[in-house]
Amino acid sequence: MSQVRTAPIEARVPRPSRPDVPDVSVCIANWNCVELLRKCLRSLFDQAQGARFEVVIADNGSTDGAADMVASEFPNVVLIRNSDNRGFARASNQAAAAARGRYFFFLNNDTLVPANTLRKFLDLAESRPDVGMFGPRLRGADGAFQISYRQRPTLAALLHRINLLRWTGLFRKAYYDYRRATFDPTQERSVEVLMGAAVFLSREVFEASGRWDEEYHFGVEDIDLSMQVSRRGPPMFVPQVEIVHYGRAAGRNNVHFAAPNVAIGYVHYFRKSGTSRAALFAYKALVTLDAPLQIGQKLLEAGWRSVTGRRVKARKSVLAVRGLWAFLRHELVRFWKA
């Protein structure tokens, strides 16, 4: 993907706002989450946001009436209807291409946006042009803080997810450091990776960073965007801005699509970040050999949980089996070609 040439970020000065140009374009990629999407849009439109904004939605061929709901209940939303599921990155780029705002707020459909959130982000961005991208503190529907940023993954961290290796404990620390070791929900700080559920950045930085990489169909694209943006200014976690995030709605609703594409996304990320061919080959081989073992483990787990009355957890185990089976049956060739 071609890069847009830009002045160093320290030299940029925020452009004055024009009455006919929104301050912020809220860009949402959607697939089959009609009720969550409705709640998300109401949180944006039913509360004062303190900034001129528009909402652009790229719907990835939803079959639950989500696109029709948007058209009928939120006629001011710019709606892009795709005939099929084109993935998060491509749909987000479609939304950005149709948007007019000076800033982009990329938002998951399973979120709630409190009043004046856009104003807070806008004030931060206008006063701190050295920052590449801002990410809020994420809080679950249960009130608990969610991991809102993390480190970039290493191959060692992902090796801990391989059943064949997990028992050794050799890669436990690397995995822990990647997932959660540095998270502090109270302190503003520059970070390596902001969670893609909600990120705010200028149009200029987004375009200069190459936009969302469309090689990622679902998952890992937020790691890549954070890496690209960091060349122009650090991603910044700002806990003074908070978003409610239900979490993983799209993945739960379409595990056959999500699970294989996350696995493929990690391979693309490591290849793009310079991992050797030999290391990637070894990783692919381990993942391929491990998948049948994980299927067996999850089936036993599902049976035990069902017998002991833990039906919700049993269903999670069954969903994991479906995702692994979809990976082996339909996406293994693409995984090895990545």
Short mmCIF file of C-alpha atoms in Angstrom, two decimals:
data_model
loop_
_atom_site.label_atom_id
_atom_site.label_comp_id
_atom_site.label_asym_id
_atom_site.label_seq_id
_atom_site.Cartn_x
_atom_site.Cartn_y
_atom_site.Cartn_z
CA MET A 1 0.00 0.00 0.00
CA SER A 2 1.41 3.38 -0.95
CA GLN A 3 2.34 5.85 1.73
CA VAL A 4 1.22 9.48 1.70
CA ARG A 5 4.08 11.90 2.20
CA THR A 6 3.63 14.24 5.13
CA ALA A 7 5.56 16.75 7.18
CA PRO A 8 7.00 15.56 10.51
CA ILE A 9 4.24 15.33 13.04
CA GLU A 10 5.79 17.99 15.30
CA ALA A 11 5.41 20.53 12.50
CA ARG A 12 1.72 20.00 11.93
CA VAL A 13 -0.76 22.59 13.11
CA PRO A 14 -4.46 21.69 13.46
CA ARG A 15 -6.44 23.10 10.57
CA PRO A 16 -9.26 25.49 11.44
CA SER A 17 -12.67 23.86 11.35
CA ARG A 18 -15.13 24.77 8.59
CA PRO A 19 -18.87 24.90 9.26
CA ASP A 20 -19.59 22.38 6.50
CA VAL A 21 -16.94 19.87 7.61
CA PRO A 22 -17.55 17.63 10.65
CA ASP A 23 -14.94 17.72 13.37
CA VAL A 24 -15.13 13.96 13.75
CA SER A 25 -16.22 11.07 11.53
CA VAL A 26 -17.27 8.07 13.60
CA CYS A 27 -16.48 5.03 11.44
CA ILE A 28 -18.10 1.69 12.27
CA ALA A 29 -17.64 -1.66 10.55
CA ASN A 30 -20.68 -3.83 11.25
CA TRP A 31 -21.72 -7.44 10.83
CA ASN A 32 -24.88 -8.92 12.33
CA CYS A 33 -25.11 -7.10 15.66
CA VAL A 34 -28.36 -5.22 15.15
CA GLU A 35 -29.30 -4.65 18.80
CA LEU A 36 -25.79 -3.73 19.92
CA LEU A 37 -25.41 -1.41 16.94
CA ARG A 38 -28.73 0.29 17.77
CA LYS A 39 -27.56 0.91 21.35
CA CYS A 40 -24.22 2.23 20.11
CA LEU A 41 -25.85 4.70 17.74
CA ARG A 42 -28.33 5.88 20.35
CA SER A 43 -25.47 6.55 22.75
CA LEU A 44 -23.92 8.80 20.12
CA PHE A 45 -27.04 10.65 18.99
CA ASP A 46 -29.09 10.82 22.20
CA GLN A 47 -26.41 12.59 24.24
CA ALA A 48 -24.54 15.85 23.72
CA GLN A 49 -21.11 15.12 22.25
CA GLY A 50 -19.83 18.69 22.15
CA ALA A 51 -18.50 18.39 18.60
CA ARG A 52 -19.82 18.34 15.07
CA PHE A 53 -19.76 14.74 13.95
CA GLU A 54 -21.04 12.31 11.39
CA VAL A 55 -21.41 8.55 11.54
CA VAL A 56 -20.38 6.33 8.63
CA ILE A 57 -21.21 2.62 8.76
CA ALA A 58 -19.90 -0.04 6.39
CA ASP A 59 -22.16 -3.06 6.80
CA ASN A 60 -20.60 -6.37 5.79
CA GLY A 61 -23.66 -8.11 4.39
CA SER A 62 -25.54 -8.48 7.68
CA THR A 63 -28.38 -10.99 7.62
CA ASP A 64 -30.10 -9.82 10.82
CA GLY A 65 -31.53 -6.58 9.40
CA ALA A 66 -28.82 -4.32 10.82
CA ALA A 67 -28.42 -2.26 7.65
CA ASP A 68 -32.18 -1.81 7.26
CA MET A 69 -32.42 -0.74 10.91
CA VAL A 70 -29.79 1.94 10.35
CA ALA A 71 -31.51 3.21 7.20
CA SER A 72 -34.91 3.49 8.88
CA GLU A 73 -34.02 4.62 12.40
CA PHE A 74 -30.89 6.70 11.75
CA PRO A 75 -31.40 8.34 8.34
CA ASN A 76 -28.55 10.81 8.90
CA VAL A 77 -25.99 8.01 9.07
CA VAL A 78 -23.94 7.42 5.93
CA LEU A 79 -24.55 3.74 5.17
CA ILE A 80 -22.43 1.53 2.92
CA ARG A 81 -23.98 -1.85 2.12
CA ASN A 82 -21.56 -4.64 1.21
CA SER A 83 -22.91 -7.84 -0.30
CA ASP A 84 -20.64 -10.04 1.82
CA ASN A 85 -18.35 -9.99 4.85
CA ARG A 86 -15.26 -8.14 3.68
CA GLY A 87 -13.57 -8.03 7.06
CA PHE A 88 -13.01 -5.28 9.59
CA ALA A 89 -10.05 -3.55 7.93
CA ARG A 90 -11.58 -3.25 4.47
CA ALA A 91 -14.94 -2.08 5.81
CA SER A 92 -13.24 0.47 8.06
CA ASN A 93 -11.30 1.82 5.09
CA GLN A 94 -14.56 2.06 3.12
CA ALA A 95 -16.10 4.09 5.92
CA ALA A 96 -13.07 6.37 6.12
CA ALA A 97 -13.10 6.92 2.34
CA ALA A 98 -16.72 8.08 2.53
CA ALA A 99 -16.13 10.27 5.60
CA ARG A 100 -15.60 14.04 5.59
CA GLY A 101 -14.28 14.70 9.10
CA ARG A 102 -10.91 16.10 10.08
CA TYR A 103 -10.57 13.31 12.63
CA PHE A 104 -11.56 9.66 12.57
CA PHE A 105 -13.02 7.79 15.52
CA PHE A 106 -12.97 4.09 14.63
CA LEU A 107 -15.50 2.40 16.86
CA ASN A 108 -16.69 -1.16 17.36
CA ASN A 109 -20.41 -1.77 17.09
CA ASP A 110 -20.55 -3.33 20.57
CA THR A 111 -19.75 -0.12 22.44
CA LEU A 112 -21.55 2.69 24.27
CA VAL A 113 -20.20 6.23 23.96
CA PRO A 114 -20.82 8.52 26.98
CA ALA A 115 -21.75 12.18 26.59
CA ASN A 116 -18.99 14.59 25.49
CA THR A 117 -16.62 11.77 24.53
CA LEU A 118 -15.98 13.27 21.11
CA ARG A 119 -15.33 16.69 22.65
CA LYS A 120 -12.75 15.18 25.01
CA PHE A 121 -10.98 13.39 22.19
CA LEU A 122 -11.05 16.48 19.99
CA ASP A 123 -9.56 18.69 22.71
CA LEU A 124 -6.80 16.16 23.32
CA ALA A 125 -5.96 15.85 19.64
CA GLU A 126 -5.98 19.61 18.99
CA SER A 127 -3.74 20.34 21.97
CA ARG A 128 -1.31 17.45 21.46
CA PRO A 129 -0.44 17.10 17.77
CA ASP A 130 2.68 15.11 18.69
CA VAL A 131 0.50 12.13 19.62
CA GLY A 132 -0.24 9.71 16.80
CA MET A 133 -3.43 8.10 18.08
CA PHE A 134 -5.56 8.13 21.23
CA GLY A 135 -7.30 5.20 22.88
CA PRO A 136 -9.83 5.35 25.74
CA ARG A 137 -10.16 3.25 28.83
CA LEU A 138 -12.48 0.34 28.10
CA ARG A 139 -14.96 -0.83 30.69
CA GLY A 140 -17.16 -3.89 30.32
CA ALA A 141 -20.92 -3.94 30.78
CA ASP A 142 -20.25 -5.44 34.22
CA GLY A 143 -18.28 -2.35 35.23
CA ALA A 144 -14.89 -4.06 35.24
CA PHE A 145 -11.94 -2.52 33.43
CA GLN A 146 -10.89 -4.26 30.23
CA ILE A 147 -7.36 -4.48 28.88
CA SER A 148 -7.20 -1.28 26.82
CA TYR A 149 -3.64 -1.53 25.52
CA ARG A 150 -0.86 -4.07 25.35
CA GLN A 151 2.59 -4.72 24.01
CA ARG A 152 3.26 -5.93 20.50
CA PRO A 153 3.18 -9.71 20.32
CA THR A 154 6.34 -11.73 19.98
CA LEU A 155 6.60 -15.18 18.48
CA ALA A 156 7.57 -16.45 21.93
CA ALA A 157 4.33 -15.09 23.38
CA LEU A 158 2.20 -16.94 20.85
CA LEU A 159 4.11 -20.18 21.38
CA HIS A 160 2.58 -20.31 24.86
CA ARG A 161 -0.82 -20.77 23.18
CA ILE A 162 0.37 -24.03 21.61
CA ASN A 163 -0.77 -26.96 23.78
CA LEU A 164 2.34 -28.88 22.80
CA LEU A 165 4.49 -26.19 24.43
CA ARG A 166 2.30 -24.59 27.11
CA TRP A 167 2.96 -27.30 29.68
CA THR A 168 6.69 -26.54 29.59
CA GLY A 169 6.14 -23.02 30.94
CA LEU A 170 8.98 -21.76 28.76
CA PHE A 171 6.92 -19.03 27.13
CA ARG A 172 4.52 -18.17 29.97
CA LYS A 173 6.22 -14.89 30.88
CA ALA A 174 6.37 -13.72 27.26
CA TYR A 175 2.64 -14.40 26.88
CA TYR A 176 1.79 -12.69 30.16
CA ASP A 177 3.84 -9.63 29.22
CA TYR A 178 2.03 -9.43 25.88
CA ARG A 179 -1.48 -9.84 27.24
CA ARG A 180 -1.64 -7.92 30.49
CA ALA A 181 1.53 -7.38 32.53
CA THR A 182 1.86 -3.64 31.94
CA PHE A 183 -1.82 -2.59 32.05
CA ASP A 184 -2.68 0.17 34.53
CA PRO A 185 -6.21 1.58 33.99
CA THR A 186 -5.48 4.77 35.93
CA GLN A 187 -2.35 6.16 34.28
CA GLU A 188 -2.08 8.00 30.97
CA ARG A 189 0.86 6.66 29.01
CA SER A 190 2.27 6.09 25.55
CA VAL A 191 1.86 2.45 24.56
CA GLU A 192 2.79 0.02 21.82
CA VAL A 193 -0.71 -1.18 20.91
CA LEU A 194 -4.14 0.37 21.46
CA MET A 195 -7.12 -1.95 21.33
CA GLY A 196 -9.03 -1.46 18.09
CA ALA A 197 -12.45 -1.27 19.79
CA ALA A 198 -12.09 2.52 19.86
CA VAL A 199 -9.24 4.64 18.47
CA PHE A 200 -9.14 8.34 17.62
CA LEU A 201 -6.67 9.92 15.18
CA SER A 202 -6.42 12.64 12.57
CA ARG A 203 -7.21 12.04 8.93
CA GLU A 204 -3.67 13.13 8.09
CA VAL A 205 -2.01 10.57 10.37
CA PHE A 206 -4.38 7.80 9.26
CA GLU A 207 -3.66 8.34 5.59
CA ALA A 208 0.08 8.79 6.13
CA SER A 209 0.16 5.51 8.07
CA GLY A 210 -1.26 3.58 5.13
CA ARG A 211 -4.79 3.15 6.55
CA TRP A 212 -5.95 -0.23 7.85
CA ASP A 213 -4.01 -3.05 6.17
CA GLU A 214 -6.67 -5.03 4.30
CA GLU A 215 -4.58 -8.21 4.41
CA TYR A 216 -6.05 -8.57 7.91
CA HIS A 217 -9.60 -9.84 7.58
CA PHE A 218 -10.43 -10.03 11.29
CA GLY A 219 -8.12 -9.51 14.24
CA VAL A 220 -4.52 -8.27 14.63
CA GLU A 221 -5.19 -5.20 12.44
CA ASP A 222 -5.12 -2.95 15.52
CA ILE A 223 -1.61 -4.17 16.32
CA ASP A 224 -0.53 -3.31 12.79
CA LEU A 225 -2.15 0.13 12.76
CA SER A 226 -0.57 1.02 16.10
CA MET A 227 2.82 0.00 14.73
CA GLN A 228 2.39 2.12 11.60
CA VAL A 229 1.04 5.14 13.49
CA SER A 230 3.91 5.04 16.00
CA ARG A 231 6.28 6.15 13.23
CA ARG A 232 4.48 9.50 13.25
CA GLY A 233 3.68 9.83 16.93
CA PRO A 234 3.12 7.54 19.90
CA PRO A 235 -0.22 5.81 20.49
CA MET A 236 -1.54 7.22 23.78
CA PHE A 237 -3.81 5.60 26.36
CA VAL A 238 -6.03 8.28 27.92
CA PRO A 239 -8.05 6.98 30.91
CA GLN A 240 -9.89 10.29 31.25
CA VAL A 241 -11.93 9.14 28.24
CA GLU A 242 -13.95 5.99 28.84
CA ILE A 243 -16.01 3.74 26.57
CA VAL A 244 -18.29 0.85 27.51
CA HIS A 245 -17.28 -2.21 25.48
CA TYR A 246 -19.33 -5.40 25.52
CA GLY A 247 -16.51 -7.23 23.77
CA ARG A 248 -16.03 -9.90 21.10
CA ALA A 249 -19.58 -9.70 19.77
CA ALA A 250 -18.59 -10.15 16.13
CA GLY A 251 -16.24 -13.03 16.94
CA ARG A 252 -18.87 -14.90 18.95
CA ASN A 253 -21.46 -14.43 16.22
CA ASN A 254 -19.17 -15.70 13.45
CA VAL A 255 -16.55 -17.99 14.94
CA HIS A 256 -16.05 -19.75 11.57
CA PHE A 257 -14.83 -16.42 10.16
CA ALA A 258 -13.06 -14.99 13.21
CA ALA A 259 -10.91 -17.85 14.50
CA PRO A 260 -9.15 -18.74 11.23
CA ASN A 261 -8.58 -15.11 10.33
CA VAL A 262 -6.98 -14.29 13.67
CA ALA A 263 -4.51 -17.15 13.12
CA ILE A 264 -3.76 -15.92 9.61
CA GLY A 265 -3.50 -12.34 10.85
CA TYR A 266 -0.71 -13.19 13.27
CA VAL A 267 1.30 -14.82 10.48
CA HIS A 268 0.85 -11.75 8.28
CA TYR A 269 1.92 -9.48 11.14
CA PHE A 270 5.08 -11.46 11.88
CA ARG A 271 6.01 -11.64 8.21
CA LYS A 272 5.45 -7.89 7.85
CA SER A 273 7.52 -7.11 10.95
CA GLY A 274 10.53 -9.06 9.69
CA THR A 275 10.29 -12.52 11.25
CA SER A 276 12.49 -15.02 9.40
CA ARG A 277 10.98 -17.57 7.02
CA ALA A 278 12.37 -20.42 9.09
CA ALA A 279 10.73 -19.15 12.27
CA LEU A 280 7.42 -18.62 10.48
CA PHE A 281 7.56 -22.13 9.00
CA ALA A 282 8.16 -23.62 12.45
CA TYR A 283 5.30 -21.58 13.92
CA LYS A 284 2.89 -22.63 11.16
CA ALA A 285 3.84 -26.28 11.62
CA LEU A 286 3.25 -26.11 15.37
CA VAL A 287 -0.13 -24.41 14.96
CA THR A 288 -1.21 -26.98 12.36
CA LEU A 289 -0.16 -29.96 14.50
CA ASP A 290 -1.70 -28.44 17.61
CA ALA A 291 -5.16 -27.75 16.16
CA PRO A 292 -6.40 -31.40 16.25
CA LEU A 293 -5.12 -31.72 19.82
CA GLN A 294 -7.00 -28.58 20.82
CA ILE A 295 -10.18 -29.93 19.21
CA GLY A 296 -9.92 -33.10 21.28
CA GLN A 297 -9.23 -31.14 24.45
CA LYS A 298 -12.14 -28.75 23.88
CA LEU A 299 -14.55 -31.62 23.15
CA LEU A 300 -13.65 -33.29 26.44
CA GLU A 301 -13.91 -29.93 28.17
CA ALA A 302 -17.36 -29.29 26.66
CA GLY A 303 -18.60 -32.71 27.77
CA TRP A 304 -17.37 -32.27 31.33
CA ARG A 305 -18.80 -28.78 31.62
CA SER A 306 -22.15 -29.96 30.29
CA VAL A 307 -22.30 -32.90 32.72
CA THR A 308 -21.47 -30.62 35.65
CA GLY A 309 -24.16 -28.10 34.70
CA ARG A 310 -21.91 -25.34 33.36
CA ARG A 311 -23.77 -24.98 30.09
CA VAL A 312 -22.59 -21.46 29.23
CA LYS A 313 -18.95 -22.51 29.51
CA ALA A 314 -19.72 -25.72 27.64
CA ARG A 315 -21.07 -23.65 24.77
CA LYS A 316 -17.84 -21.63 24.71
CA SER A 317 -15.87 -24.86 24.36
CA VAL A 318 -18.12 -25.98 21.50
CA LEU A 319 -17.65 -22.64 19.74
CA ALA A 320 -13.88 -23.05 20.06
CA VAL A 321 -14.16 -26.48 18.42
CA ARG A 322 -16.16 -25.00 15.55
CA GLY A 323 -13.56 -22.31 15.01
CA LEU A 324 -10.69 -24.80 15.01
CA TRP A 325 -12.54 -27.11 12.64
CA ALA A 326 -13.26 -24.21 10.26
CA PHE A 327 -9.56 -23.37 10.34
CA LEU A 328 -8.48 -26.91 9.45
CA ARG A 329 -11.18 -27.57 6.88
CA HIS A 330 -11.41 -24.28 5.01
CA GLU A 331 -8.46 -21.99 5.77
CA LEU A 332 -5.39 -24.15 6.26
CA VAL A 333 -4.10 -23.51 2.73
CA ARG A 334 -4.49 -19.75 3.13
CA PHE A 335 -2.77 -19.96 6.52
CA TRP A 336 0.28 -21.60 4.94
CA LYS A 337 0.32 -19.14 2.06
CA ALA A 338 0.20 -16.11 4.39
#
